[in-house]
Amino acid sequence: MGVPGLTGFVEERGVFFTELRVRDTKLVIDGSSLYHRLCFAPDADFRRGGDYGAFAAAVRDFFGVLRACGVAPFVVLDGGRGAEDRKLPTLRSRAAEQLRAAHRLSCRAGGCLAPLLTREVFMQALGRLGVPFVQCFAEADREIAGLANRWGCPVLSLDSDFFVFDLAGGYCPLSHFQWQSVRAAAAPQGCYVPARCFSAERFCRHFGRLSKALLPLFAVMHGNDFVELQALEAFFSKVCLPGGCAAGRGGKHLRLQGLLSWLAQFAGPAEAVDSVLKYLKKHQREEIRELLCASMEDYAPSDVNLEDFFQNGSYECEAARKADVPQWVFDALAKGKLAPFIINALILRSTFLRVQVENMQRPSAHSTALPIRRVIYGLLLRVSHSTEDASPSKQTNELPLVCEFDRCQKTLKKTFVQAASLPPDFCDDRFPLDKLMEVPVSCRQMLLLETLGVKMSFLEPVPSHLQLPVAVTCYWIRCSEPKVKLNQLKALLLMIVSEELQRITDDPDPTVLPAEDDSVAYSEFLKWKEKKLQNNDFDLDAAHNFCQWQCCLQMGLYLNQLLGTPLSEPDLSRLYTGTLVHRLYQELKSAPSVENLFMLSPKMAQIYLVLLNTVESVVSPDFFQKMTKTRSESCKKRKTSSKKKIATRCAVPETQHLCNVNRFAALEVDD
C-alpha cells in the first residue's frame, strides 16, 4: 500500500524514529493493516485455507495486551472502492499478485496469502471483544488521520501513506510495535508496549529545509495507490535531481531521495508545482496542475468526523449521499454488518473475487457460488442508480449486469454476470432496496433458503447457530465441480463438531452443569490432534473442494446479512480450521474409525449425527463422487459397524442410521 519504496527507505536508515512507550492512551488502528499482520504469523499455514480459530486467538491476545497497558483502541477499516473507483488499476495489480502467490502455494512453494474469510473473522472477533470499530464508505486513510489528530494520539498501521500525513500524535508502524514483548514499569505507570514512532520532523531535516507541507506533493509525484502520472516522466527526464538521478536510474531509492532533496528548495506546494509545470508541454500544464492539486487532497483532513460515530453511532459521509446509497445500507456498512463487496456491487456494479490456493487447472472456486451472487445482485440492482453502468449493454428491459474480476486458470479476467430475477415479493414496487427490511422476515428467510436449496423443516433439528453453515454445505454438495467426496463432507462436519466441543469446554454455559464426558472427549481429541497434525501431505483437489465450500459460505453469509440475518450468523472462527479438516480427510481414507472420534461425548456424537443426517436428507447420493465396486464392498462393513457404535452411544434408533448406511454405502471415496 501507499508510496512505493518509502517504507524501505525509512526502515533502512532508522534515524527517523523515536522510542515510545505505549500505555494509557487512545490508539487509532488501521484495521486492514492489523488483520493482515496478525494472519501472516510465521507458523501460519496458508496452503489449506486458513486456521481461523488460531487467528481469532491472536486477535484476542493482541487486544488483551492493549487492555493490560491501559490503551483504548479504535479500529478503522477500509470500506468499498468509492464511487470514483480511482484505485481500480492498483487493485487489479494486487489481485494479479495474489493470484501468482496462490499459484506458488498450490505448487508447494513458499509465500503468504490471507485466507478468504480473514476480514470477516477479524470483525466478528472485534465484536466479541467489545473493541470499537468502524467500516468506512471507501478508503480509510484520511479518516484515520483525522480521528488521530482530533485526539492527539498515535496511528498504528503498516501503510506508508502515514509517513506523509501530518499526524500530531505520530505514526507507529506495526513492524515496530512490540506487543508480544510487553514490559513492566515501576508503579504507578504500569506496563507498556515498546514501540517506535516515526518523526516527520527528523525526516524533513534529513533533506535540509524540506517543509512537511511538501510531503503530499512528493507522494503524488513519486506515485501512490491513487496516482501514477505518466505525464510527469517528462519532468523526471529533464530535471537535474540532487544526487544525479534522472529518469529513475541508479539505486532503488535514488529517485525518491533526489525528488525530496529537489522539493526542499521550495517554501510550499504551490511554488513547487509551478516549477514542475515548467518542464511540461504548455497544453498539458493546467490539466496536470489540477490533477496534482486534487491528488494532494488525499492527504488533507477528511470531512467525516469519526468521533461522532464512536460516541453516538452517527457516521455522516457526503460521498455516500452523492452515491445515493440507502441509509440502512450505509449504516449497516459502517457497523460492519455488510461487506464492502455489497457496496461495490451496488454503486460500481463491479466486484473482485479473492483467489485462494486452488487447482489452477479447474474453474475458479468462486464459480460454485455464482447463483448466490446473482441473487445478491438481483436484490441490490432492482432499481436504477445514478452511478454509471459497468455493463456494455444498453440496460433497457434486460436484467442488470455486474462485472466480476476473477481467476481464469492463472490469469485475472473480468466477466459480466447477469443479476437474478427475484420472486414476486421482492419485485413489488412497495419494497425497493431502501425498504428491503420491511419485507416480512419469513419472506426474506424463504428467499435465502430457496437460494441455498434447503427447506427450514430440514434444518430444525440443527442448532440455530449452525443452520446457515449446514444449508451452505448442502448447496456446496449440489453445485460443486468436481463432485464432493463423502469423506470431505465428514471431515468438515467432524471439524465443526470439534469446535463445538472446544466451545462448551473452554466457555461453558453457566446455567448448565458441565458434562464430565465432554471434558474426557475433548482431552482425547487433543491427544489425537497432537499426534495426527504432523502430516504434511497436501491434496490439491481436496483443497479445491474446500475452497469452494469457503466461497459458498462467504456468499451465503453476505446474502444472509443483506436480508437482515433471517438465520443466525455463525462464529466463523469455529467453522474452518484448514490443517485439521485436511488431516481428518486424509485419516478417513485410511482409518474410517476416526468418525468415532467423539463417541466419548454423547452430546457431540449426537450433534455429528444430526448434521450428517440433515445433509443426507437434503442431498441426493448422486451428488457425491462414486467409488469403485471393490472399494465400496470393503468399506460397507466398516461403515455399518461405525454407525452402529455411534447410534448405540447416542441412544438413537439404529434403523435410522442403517438406512443412511445403505443409502451412502457406495459413496466412500476411492483414492
XYZ file of C-alpha atoms in Angstrom:
671
model
C 0.000 0.000 0.000
C 0.926 3.652 -0.113
C 4.049 5.181 -1.611
C 6.368 2.672 -3.353
C 9.798 2.369 -1.738
C 9.130 4.798 1.097
C 8.853 2.185 3.854
C 12.116 0.544 2.775
C 13.890 3.890 2.636
C 12.730 4.880 6.140
C 13.428 1.453 7.646
C 16.965 1.242 6.237
C 18.033 4.422 7.970
C 16.257 4.080 11.295
C 17.219 7.608 12.364
C 13.706 8.872 11.636
C 12.185 7.081 14.653
C 11.845 7.956 18.329
C 11.326 5.434 21.112
C 7.799 5.288 22.511
C 6.174 3.564 25.469
C 2.538 2.980 24.539
C 0.239 2.995 27.547
C -2.730 4.904 28.995
C -3.670 6.421 25.651
C -6.142 6.187 22.852
C -4.804 4.430 19.770
C -6.293 4.658 16.266
C -5.639 1.394 14.431
C -5.691 0.748 10.703
C -7.762 -2.426 10.807
C -6.753 -3.695 7.367
C -3.066 -3.487 8.247
C -3.607 -5.140 11.622
C -5.524 -8.184 10.440
C -3.011 -8.822 7.666
C -0.159 -8.518 10.172
C -1.804 -10.957 12.587
C -2.787 -13.530 9.981
C 0.718 -13.551 8.457
C 2.175 -15.229 11.542
C 5.444 -17.130 10.912
C 3.850 -20.507 11.691
C 0.613 -19.899 9.752
C -0.499 -22.453 7.154
C -1.572 -20.564 4.019
C -1.975 -23.633 1.827
C -5.007 -25.251 3.454
C -7.392 -22.319 3.570
C -6.663 -20.810 6.972
C -6.835 -21.725 10.650
C -9.397 -19.152 11.730
C -9.508 -20.226 15.358
C -5.786 -19.557 15.785
C -6.164 -16.216 14.011
C -9.080 -15.186 16.260
C -6.949 -16.162 19.282
C -4.147 -13.869 18.033
C -6.667 -11.023 17.717
C -7.847 -11.696 21.266
C -4.279 -11.750 22.587
C -3.390 -8.502 20.821
C -6.263 -6.532 22.294
C -5.759 -8.205 25.661
C -2.254 -6.714 25.740
C -3.609 -3.261 24.891
C -6.177 -3.515 27.660
C -3.495 -4.529 30.162
C -1.483 -1.426 29.219
C -4.438 0.923 29.566
C -4.640 1.517 25.806
C -8.075 2.313 24.369
C -8.100 1.010 20.762
C -10.336 2.340 17.986
C -10.202 0.278 14.794
C -10.930 1.859 11.413
C -11.332 -0.336 8.323
C -11.442 0.427 4.613
C -14.845 0.054 3.016
C -15.615 -0.106 -0.687
C -13.646 1.250 -3.613
C -15.500 4.582 -3.641
C -17.818 5.981 -6.299
C -14.900 7.259 -8.410
C -13.099 3.887 -8.316
C -9.723 5.612 -8.552
C -7.764 2.625 -7.209
C -9.013 0.183 -9.840
C -5.610 -0.157 -11.612
C -3.860 -0.696 -8.255
C -6.446 -3.266 -7.166
C -6.118 -5.155 -10.438
C -2.348 -5.238 -9.973
C -2.709 -6.543 -6.402
C -5.244 -9.167 -7.454
C -2.806 -10.397 -10.111
C -0.027 -10.618 -7.497
C -2.332 -12.540 -5.128
C -3.080 -14.927 -7.983
C 0.645 -15.515 -8.505
C 1.087 -16.094 -4.761
C -1.805 -18.592 -4.750
C -0.276 -20.462 -7.672
C 3.113 -20.665 -5.937
C 1.462 -22.057 -2.819
C -0.538 -24.574 -4.861
C 2.786 -25.804 -6.284
C 4.093 -26.262 -2.711
C 6.363 -23.244 -2.902
C 6.517 -20.643 -0.129
C 4.527 -17.458 0.205
C 1.727 -15.710 2.063
C -1.930 -15.290 1.142
C -4.623 -14.082 3.509
C -7.338 -16.783 3.788
C -10.681 -15.888 2.229
C -12.674 -15.156 5.403
C -9.909 -13.394 7.363
C -11.609 -9.987 7.315
C -14.960 -11.404 8.436
C -13.343 -13.416 11.254
C -11.465 -10.286 12.367
C -14.610 -8.163 12.551
C -16.523 -10.855 14.423
C -13.632 -11.082 16.901
C -13.724 -7.310 17.443
C -17.441 -7.535 18.174
C -16.992 -10.336 20.718
C -14.163 -8.443 22.430
C -16.116 -5.190 22.570
C -13.443 -3.309 20.605
C -14.952 -0.196 18.962
C -14.608 -0.286 15.178
C -15.996 1.395 12.082
C -16.001 0.377 8.437
C -15.643 3.428 6.215
C -17.507 4.098 2.999
C -14.277 3.948 0.976
C -10.523 4.283 1.654
C -10.000 4.883 5.381
C -6.606 6.676 5.476
C -7.901 10.249 5.699
C -10.472 9.331 8.315
C -7.842 7.516 10.392
C -5.569 10.565 10.255
C -8.423 12.937 11.080
C -9.529 10.958 14.132
C -5.967 10.582 15.452
C -5.356 14.317 15.088
C -8.630 15.139 16.833
C -7.493 13.073 19.815
C -3.755 13.784 19.527
C -2.953 10.069 19.714
C -0.759 7.794 17.553
C -1.805 5.863 14.449
C -0.922 2.167 14.254
C -0.631 0.853 10.702
C 1.660 -0.598 8.044
C 0.629 1.804 5.280
C 3.448 4.067 4.077
C 0.895 6.819 3.368
C 1.072 7.581 7.097
C 4.670 8.726 6.663
C 3.131 11.523 4.574
C 0.165 12.595 6.709
C 0.819 15.345 9.254
C -0.022 13.431 12.455
C 0.005 15.233 15.798
C 0.472 12.011 17.790
C 2.821 10.374 15.296
C 2.775 7.167 13.279
C 3.743 3.806 14.841
C 4.436 1.144 12.206
C 3.156 -2.263 13.269
C 6.603 -3.661 12.482
C 7.950 -1.602 15.428
C 5.028 -2.249 17.794
C 6.331 -4.985 20.121
C 3.011 -6.083 21.600
C 4.361 -9.575 22.306
C 7.139 -8.085 24.448
C 5.148 -6.091 26.990
C 7.327 -4.616 29.701
C 6.543 -3.666 33.254
C 7.462 -0.333 34.760
C 7.596 0.879 38.321
C 4.253 1.875 39.795
C 2.175 3.867 39.206
C 2.846 3.784 35.446
C 2.267 0.049 34.949
C 3.137 -1.994 31.876
C 3.620 -0.644 28.359
C 4.188 -1.762 24.779
C 7.657 -0.839 23.464
C 7.274 0.896 20.111
C 8.975 3.280 17.736
C 7.276 6.347 16.379
C 8.090 7.963 13.030
C 9.228 11.581 13.357
C 8.258 13.689 10.335
C 10.460 16.491 11.710
C 13.574 14.278 11.678
C 12.667 13.035 8.219
C 12.313 16.540 6.804
C 15.549 17.737 8.478
C 17.355 14.938 6.666
C 16.627 16.795 3.421
C 17.627 20.270 4.593
C 14.781 22.744 4.746
C 12.048 20.413 3.461
C 8.642 21.532 4.695
C 6.170 18.892 5.927
C 3.599 20.601 3.710
C 5.529 19.323 0.666
C 5.272 15.628 1.596
C 1.846 15.161 -0.081
C 3.244 16.586 -3.337
C 6.200 14.206 -3.049
C 3.847 11.229 -2.610
C 1.752 12.223 -5.612
C 4.760 12.834 -7.867
C 6.544 9.661 -6.803
C 3.351 7.661 -7.272
C 0.897 6.149 -4.800
C -2.133 3.867 -4.852
C -4.282 6.562 -6.446
C -1.917 8.297 -8.861
C 0.656 7.115 -11.360
C 1.338 10.136 -13.521
C 2.983 9.075 -16.761
C 2.922 12.725 -17.854
C 5.474 13.526 -15.139
C 8.065 11.307 -16.784
C 8.895 14.340 -18.944
C 9.744 16.215 -15.745
C 11.954 13.414 -14.410
C 13.763 13.047 -17.732
C 14.654 16.760 -17.883
C 15.176 17.925 -14.313
C 18.557 17.534 -12.646
C 17.696 15.977 -9.294
C 20.239 16.193 -6.470
C 22.364 13.061 -6.451
C 22.452 12.819 -10.250
C 19.278 10.731 -10.549
C 17.438 11.192 -13.819
C 14.625 9.090 -15.256
C 14.831 6.710 -12.309
C 18.352 5.393 -12.999
C 20.649 4.380 -10.154
C 19.952 2.744 -6.804
C 16.468 1.729 -5.775
C 15.949 4.852 -3.644
C 17.925 7.418 -5.648
C 14.896 8.890 -7.392
C 12.988 9.090 -4.120
C 15.893 10.864 -2.386
C 16.520 13.133 -5.342
C 12.879 14.232 -5.527
C 12.726 15.024 -1.807
C 16.001 16.980 -1.960
C 14.747 18.885 -5.009
C 11.463 19.779 -3.269
C 13.379 21.127 -0.254
C 14.246 24.301 -2.160
C 10.586 25.434 -2.218
C 8.646 27.161 0.522
C 5.407 25.344 -0.201
C 3.437 23.149 -2.631
C 2.169 25.958 -4.882
C 5.681 27.188 -5.674
C 6.903 23.622 -6.285
C 4.004 22.814 -8.615
C 4.748 25.939 -10.675
C 8.336 24.772 -11.088
C 7.262 21.245 -12.081
C 4.961 22.565 -14.784
C 7.806 24.450 -16.473
C 9.233 21.120 -17.594
C 5.971 20.046 -19.279
C 4.393 20.984 -22.598
C 2.185 24.078 -22.410
C -1.009 22.268 -23.401
C -0.543 19.805 -20.519
C 0.182 22.236 -17.732
C -3.260 23.233 -16.476
C -4.561 19.684 -16.611
C -1.561 18.395 -14.643
C -1.842 21.283 -12.154
C -5.451 20.344 -11.434
C -4.558 16.672 -11.106
C -1.660 17.340 -8.745
C -3.707 19.654 -6.532
C -6.668 17.265 -6.450
C -4.397 14.325 -5.641
C -2.750 16.169 -2.755
C -6.216 16.410 -1.196
C -5.911 12.686 -0.432
C -3.607 13.749 2.416
C -5.864 16.566 3.675
C -8.194 16.164 6.681
C -11.392 14.250 5.937
C -14.840 15.828 6.260
C -16.015 12.665 8.091
C -15.972 13.004 11.878
C -15.380 9.513 13.241
C -15.528 10.809 16.803
C -19.283 11.251 16.286
C -19.555 7.639 15.207
C -17.666 6.268 18.198
C -19.642 8.471 20.589
C -23.171 8.133 19.220
C -23.069 5.850 16.173
C -23.526 8.666 13.657
C -21.394 8.389 10.510
C -22.090 11.179 8.031
C -20.365 10.950 4.651
C -21.020 13.272 1.724
C -19.621 10.766 -0.797
C -22.177 8.142 0.273
C -25.008 10.666 -0.019
C -23.901 11.613 -3.533
C -23.791 7.919 -4.490
C -27.452 7.635 -3.424
C -26.798 4.747 -1.049
C -29.907 3.846 1.029
C -29.454 4.947 4.622
C -29.900 1.479 6.121
C -27.262 0.069 3.759
C -24.850 2.841 4.679
C -25.475 2.382 8.426
C -25.010 -1.395 8.170
C -21.762 -0.926 6.234
C -20.373 1.447 8.888
C -21.223 -1.035 11.657
C -19.647 -3.941 9.782
C -22.976 -5.682 9.165
C -22.494 -5.547 5.398
C -19.308 -6.285 3.450
C -17.501 -3.926 1.034
C -18.432 -6.499 -1.633
C -22.044 -5.311 -1.269
C -21.318 -1.603 -1.633
C -19.049 -2.186 -4.633
C -21.711 -4.229 -6.405
C -24.312 -1.585 -5.584
C -22.577 1.604 -6.699
C -19.943 0.314 -9.139
C -21.568 -2.881 -10.424
C -18.113 -4.343 -10.147
C -16.505 -6.778 -7.702
C -13.198 -8.551 -7.095
C -13.374 -12.232 -6.074
C -10.351 -13.103 -3.965
C -8.319 -16.077 -5.081
C -7.425 -18.987 -2.794
C -4.958 -21.858 -3.034
C -6.875 -23.754 -5.699
C -6.244 -26.182 -8.529
C -5.467 -23.621 -11.232
C -6.400 -26.110 -13.960
C -10.005 -26.099 -12.771
C -12.531 -23.250 -12.957
C -12.326 -20.708 -10.144
C -13.681 -21.931 -6.803
C -15.964 -18.876 -6.869
C -17.880 -20.312 -9.843
C -19.663 -22.661 -7.418
C -21.227 -19.710 -5.579
C -22.290 -17.838 -8.735
C -26.049 -18.491 -8.265
C -25.860 -16.969 -4.759
C -24.047 -13.892 -6.077
C -26.665 -13.477 -8.812
C -29.397 -13.299 -6.153
C -27.352 -10.709 -4.233
C -27.010 -8.636 -7.413
C -30.727 -9.004 -8.072
C -31.570 -7.620 -4.632
C -29.144 -4.710 -4.973
C -29.898 -3.646 -8.537
C -33.666 -3.864 -8.781
C -33.784 -0.078 -9.044
C -31.793 2.264 -11.250
C -28.909 4.192 -9.707
C -27.192 7.389 -10.721
C -23.814 5.641 -10.923
C -22.611 4.841 -14.406
C -23.385 1.292 -15.509
C -20.421 -1.053 -15.655
C -22.090 -3.167 -18.324
C -21.586 -2.614 -22.049
C -25.251 -3.313 -22.758
C -27.910 -0.635 -23.005
C -29.765 -1.925 -19.931
C -33.240 -1.320 -21.344
C -35.502 -4.156 -20.226
C -32.658 -6.552 -19.503
C -31.582 -7.580 -16.035
C -28.571 -5.578 -14.791
C -25.058 -6.907 -15.259
C -22.194 -6.886 -12.746
C -18.533 -7.008 -13.733
C -16.629 -9.670 -11.779
C -12.843 -9.862 -11.637
C -11.941 -13.493 -11.055
C -9.373 -16.136 -11.893
C -9.398 -17.947 -15.223
C -6.672 -20.560 -14.763
C -3.610 -18.414 -13.866
C -4.904 -15.135 -15.306
C -7.104 -12.418 -13.825
C -10.087 -11.847 -16.107
C -13.354 -9.977 -15.959
C -16.755 -11.327 -16.876
C -20.216 -9.771 -16.863
C -22.749 -11.622 -14.726
C -26.472 -11.117 -15.027
C -28.415 -10.426 -11.840
C -31.077 -12.987 -10.942
C -34.758 -12.270 -11.350
C -36.428 -12.262 -7.953
C -39.657 -13.774 -6.580
C -42.759 -11.523 -6.735
C -42.465 -10.403 -3.096
C -39.101 -8.805 -3.878
C -40.164 -7.219 -7.152
C -43.071 -5.394 -5.521
C -42.766 -1.619 -6.001
C -43.577 -1.237 -2.301
C -40.226 -2.794 -1.429
C -37.331 -1.140 -3.288
C -33.860 -1.610 -1.829
C -34.309 1.143 0.752
C -37.416 -0.708 2.027
C -35.950 -4.219 1.919
C -36.080 -4.608 5.696
C -39.854 -4.024 5.531
C -40.328 -7.283 3.631
C -41.614 -9.842 6.184
C -38.776 -11.801 7.737
C -40.456 -15.050 6.708
C -40.190 -13.989 3.052
C -36.555 -13.000 3.464
C -35.759 -16.316 5.111
C -37.569 -18.163 2.331
C -35.517 -16.372 -0.352
C -32.286 -17.269 1.464
C -33.232 -20.933 1.851
C -34.597 -21.262 -1.696
C -31.319 -19.850 -2.995
C -29.440 -22.485 -0.981
C -31.949 -25.196 -1.933
C -32.944 -26.151 1.620
C -36.283 -26.131 3.456
C -36.474 -24.834 7.013
C -38.169 -28.043 8.143
C -34.960 -29.960 7.385
C -32.846 -27.506 9.415
C -34.988 -27.516 12.560
C -33.016 -30.314 14.327
C -29.769 -28.378 13.760
C -28.579 -25.911 16.466
C -29.588 -22.415 15.324
C -26.005 -21.111 15.079
C -25.142 -23.957 12.678
C -28.199 -23.752 10.417
C -26.629 -21.391 7.889
C -23.387 -23.432 7.577
C -25.396 -26.645 7.135
C -27.601 -25.043 4.471
C -24.484 -23.776 2.704
C -22.949 -27.254 2.916
C -25.997 -28.779 1.206
C -25.734 -26.137 -1.527
C -21.989 -26.812 -1.910
C -22.506 -30.543 -2.421
C -25.090 -29.964 -5.147
C -23.123 -27.271 -7.007
C -19.506 -28.337 -6.542
C -17.478 -29.337 -9.573
C -15.793 -31.775 -9.315
C -18.254 -33.548 -7.050
C -17.649 -33.593 -3.328
C -16.334 -36.807 -1.802
C -18.253 -38.161 1.164
C -15.113 -38.168 3.289
C -14.686 -34.456 2.576
C -18.174 -33.822 3.940
C -17.470 -35.944 7.004
C -14.170 -34.172 7.603
C -15.950 -30.803 7.555
C -18.656 -31.976 9.938
C -16.168 -33.603 12.327
C -14.162 -30.383 12.337
C -17.287 -28.349 13.183
C -18.135 -30.789 15.986
C -14.593 -30.471 17.363
C -15.063 -26.708 17.561
C -18.408 -27.200 19.304
C -16.689 -29.426 21.840
C -13.957 -26.861 22.387
C -16.560 -24.116 22.807
C -18.548 -25.863 25.519
C -15.329 -26.987 27.253
C -13.483 -23.666 27.219
C -16.532 -21.413 27.626
C -19.250 -23.465 29.335
C -22.794 -22.205 29.817
C -23.000 -21.146 33.499
C -26.643 -22.258 33.626
C -25.808 -25.820 32.558
C -23.785 -28.299 34.586
C -20.683 -29.339 32.615
C -20.694 -32.948 31.464
C -17.676 -34.973 32.510
C -17.972 -36.926 29.262
C -17.342 -33.737 27.284
C -14.118 -32.982 29.145
C -12.880 -36.524 28.654
C -13.788 -36.469 24.956
C -12.040 -33.142 24.458
C -8.918 -34.395 26.214
C -8.842 -37.466 23.956
C -9.402 -35.304 20.888
C -6.467 -33.067 21.810
C -4.241 -36.136 22.151
C -5.327 -37.337 18.713
C -4.856 -33.880 17.233
C -1.367 -33.503 18.690
C -0.377 -36.852 17.252
C -2.026 -36.535 13.860
C -1.411 -32.964 12.695
C 2.239 -33.562 11.839
C 1.474 -34.990 8.388
C 2.493 -32.625 5.591
C 0.619 -34.352 2.752
C -1.236 -31.852 0.587
C -4.110 -32.923 -1.656
C -4.708 -30.075 -4.132
C -8.017 -31.456 -5.388
C -9.338 -31.718 -1.828
C -8.095 -28.175 -1.181
C -10.019 -27.025 -4.249
C -13.261 -28.541 -2.933
C -12.749 -26.957 0.480
C -12.053 -23.616 -1.246
C -15.419 -23.965 -2.971
C -17.050 -24.527 0.415
C -15.491 -21.334 1.771
C -16.698 -19.392 -1.295
C -20.228 -20.697 -0.759
C -20.054 -19.881 2.959
C -18.830 -16.344 2.236
C -21.618 -15.589 -0.229
C -24.212 -17.333 1.937
C -23.084 -15.093 4.790
C -23.301 -11.967 2.601
C -26.794 -12.859 1.359
C -27.934 -13.577 4.915
C -26.591 -10.172 6.024
C -28.239 -8.351 3.111
C -31.564 -9.950 4.054
C -31.230 -8.812 7.677
C -29.900 -12.150 9.061
C -33.057 -14.306 8.907
C -30.715 -17.118 10.068
C -28.307 -16.683 12.973
C -24.829 -15.596 11.929
C -22.301 -18.312 12.787
C -18.990 -17.778 14.546
C -16.667 -18.164 11.560
C -13.619 -18.794 13.733
C -15.245 -22.091 14.787
C -16.248 -23.220 11.303
C -12.993 -23.828 9.484
C -9.538 -24.986 10.510
C -7.691 -25.898 7.350
C -4.940 -28.017 8.881
C -7.494 -30.049 10.841
C -10.022 -30.620 8.047
C -7.289 -31.770 5.647
C -5.893 -34.139 8.279
C -9.336 -35.552 9.056
C -9.929 -36.126 5.364
C -6.626 -37.972 4.980
C -7.341 -40.027 8.092
C -10.853 -41.003 6.990
C -9.466 -42.519 3.794
C -7.174 -44.920 5.622
C -8.862 -45.278 9.027
C -12.651 -44.724 8.833
C -12.853 -45.334 12.588
C -11.848 -41.677 13.067
C -15.550 -40.992 12.504
C -15.970 -42.269 16.080
C -13.621 -39.590 17.402
C -16.294 -38.045 19.643
C -18.061 -41.198 20.828
C -16.990 -40.493 24.427
C -19.328 -37.487 24.428
C -22.953 -38.476 23.736
C -23.812 -34.825 23.114
C -21.094 -34.359 20.457
C -21.779 -37.717 18.818
C -25.431 -36.728 18.604
C -24.589 -33.353 17.038
C -22.426 -35.073 14.440
C -25.234 -37.455 13.529
C -27.774 -34.624 13.348
C -25.524 -32.672 10.985
C -24.772 -35.704 8.818
C -28.390 -36.884 8.727
C -29.607 -33.390 7.830
C -27.261 -33.168 4.864
C -28.110 -36.726 3.801
C -31.838 -35.964 3.955
C -31.449 -32.901 1.715
C -28.839 -34.041 -0.795
C -29.210 -36.990 -3.144
C -26.335 -39.531 -3.098
C -25.917 -38.839 -6.815
C -24.177 -35.574 -5.977
C -21.212 -37.364 -4.398
C -18.280 -38.922 -6.213
C -18.737 -42.651 -6.637
C -16.148 -45.221 -5.590
C -15.195 -48.449 -7.282
C -17.272 -51.534 -6.515
C -14.443 -53.374 -4.766
C -13.695 -50.435 -2.515
C -17.415 -49.990 -1.855
C -17.868 -53.536 -0.638
C -14.803 -53.378 1.637
C -15.924 -50.104 3.201
C -19.549 -51.027 3.648
C -18.856 -53.346 6.590
C -16.633 -50.774 8.312
C -19.239 -48.005 7.859
C -22.085 -50.186 9.164
C -20.066 -51.100 12.258
C -19.123 -47.456 12.843
C -22.686 -46.228 12.523
C -23.940 -48.898 14.922
C -21.445 -47.806 17.567
C -22.411 -44.148 17.273
C -26.115 -44.964 17.244
C -25.802 -47.089 20.367
C -23.769 -44.446 22.170
C -26.313 -41.730 21.376
C -29.416 -43.850 22.033
C -30.771 -43.013 18.575
C -32.851 -45.664 16.783
C -30.418 -47.873 14.909
C -32.736 -48.313 11.941
C -32.381 -44.633 11.072
C -28.595 -44.942 10.812
C -28.691 -48.241 8.960
C -30.936 -46.566 6.413
C -28.303 -43.891 5.930
C -25.574 -46.513 5.719
C -27.388 -48.326 2.921
C -28.099 -45.070 1.144
C -24.493 -43.870 1.118
C -22.539 -47.118 1.331
C -21.304 -46.879 -2.258
C -20.073 -43.325 -1.869
C -16.913 -43.769 0.193
C -14.099 -42.258 -1.805
C -11.736 -44.487 -3.727
C -8.380 -42.715 -3.506
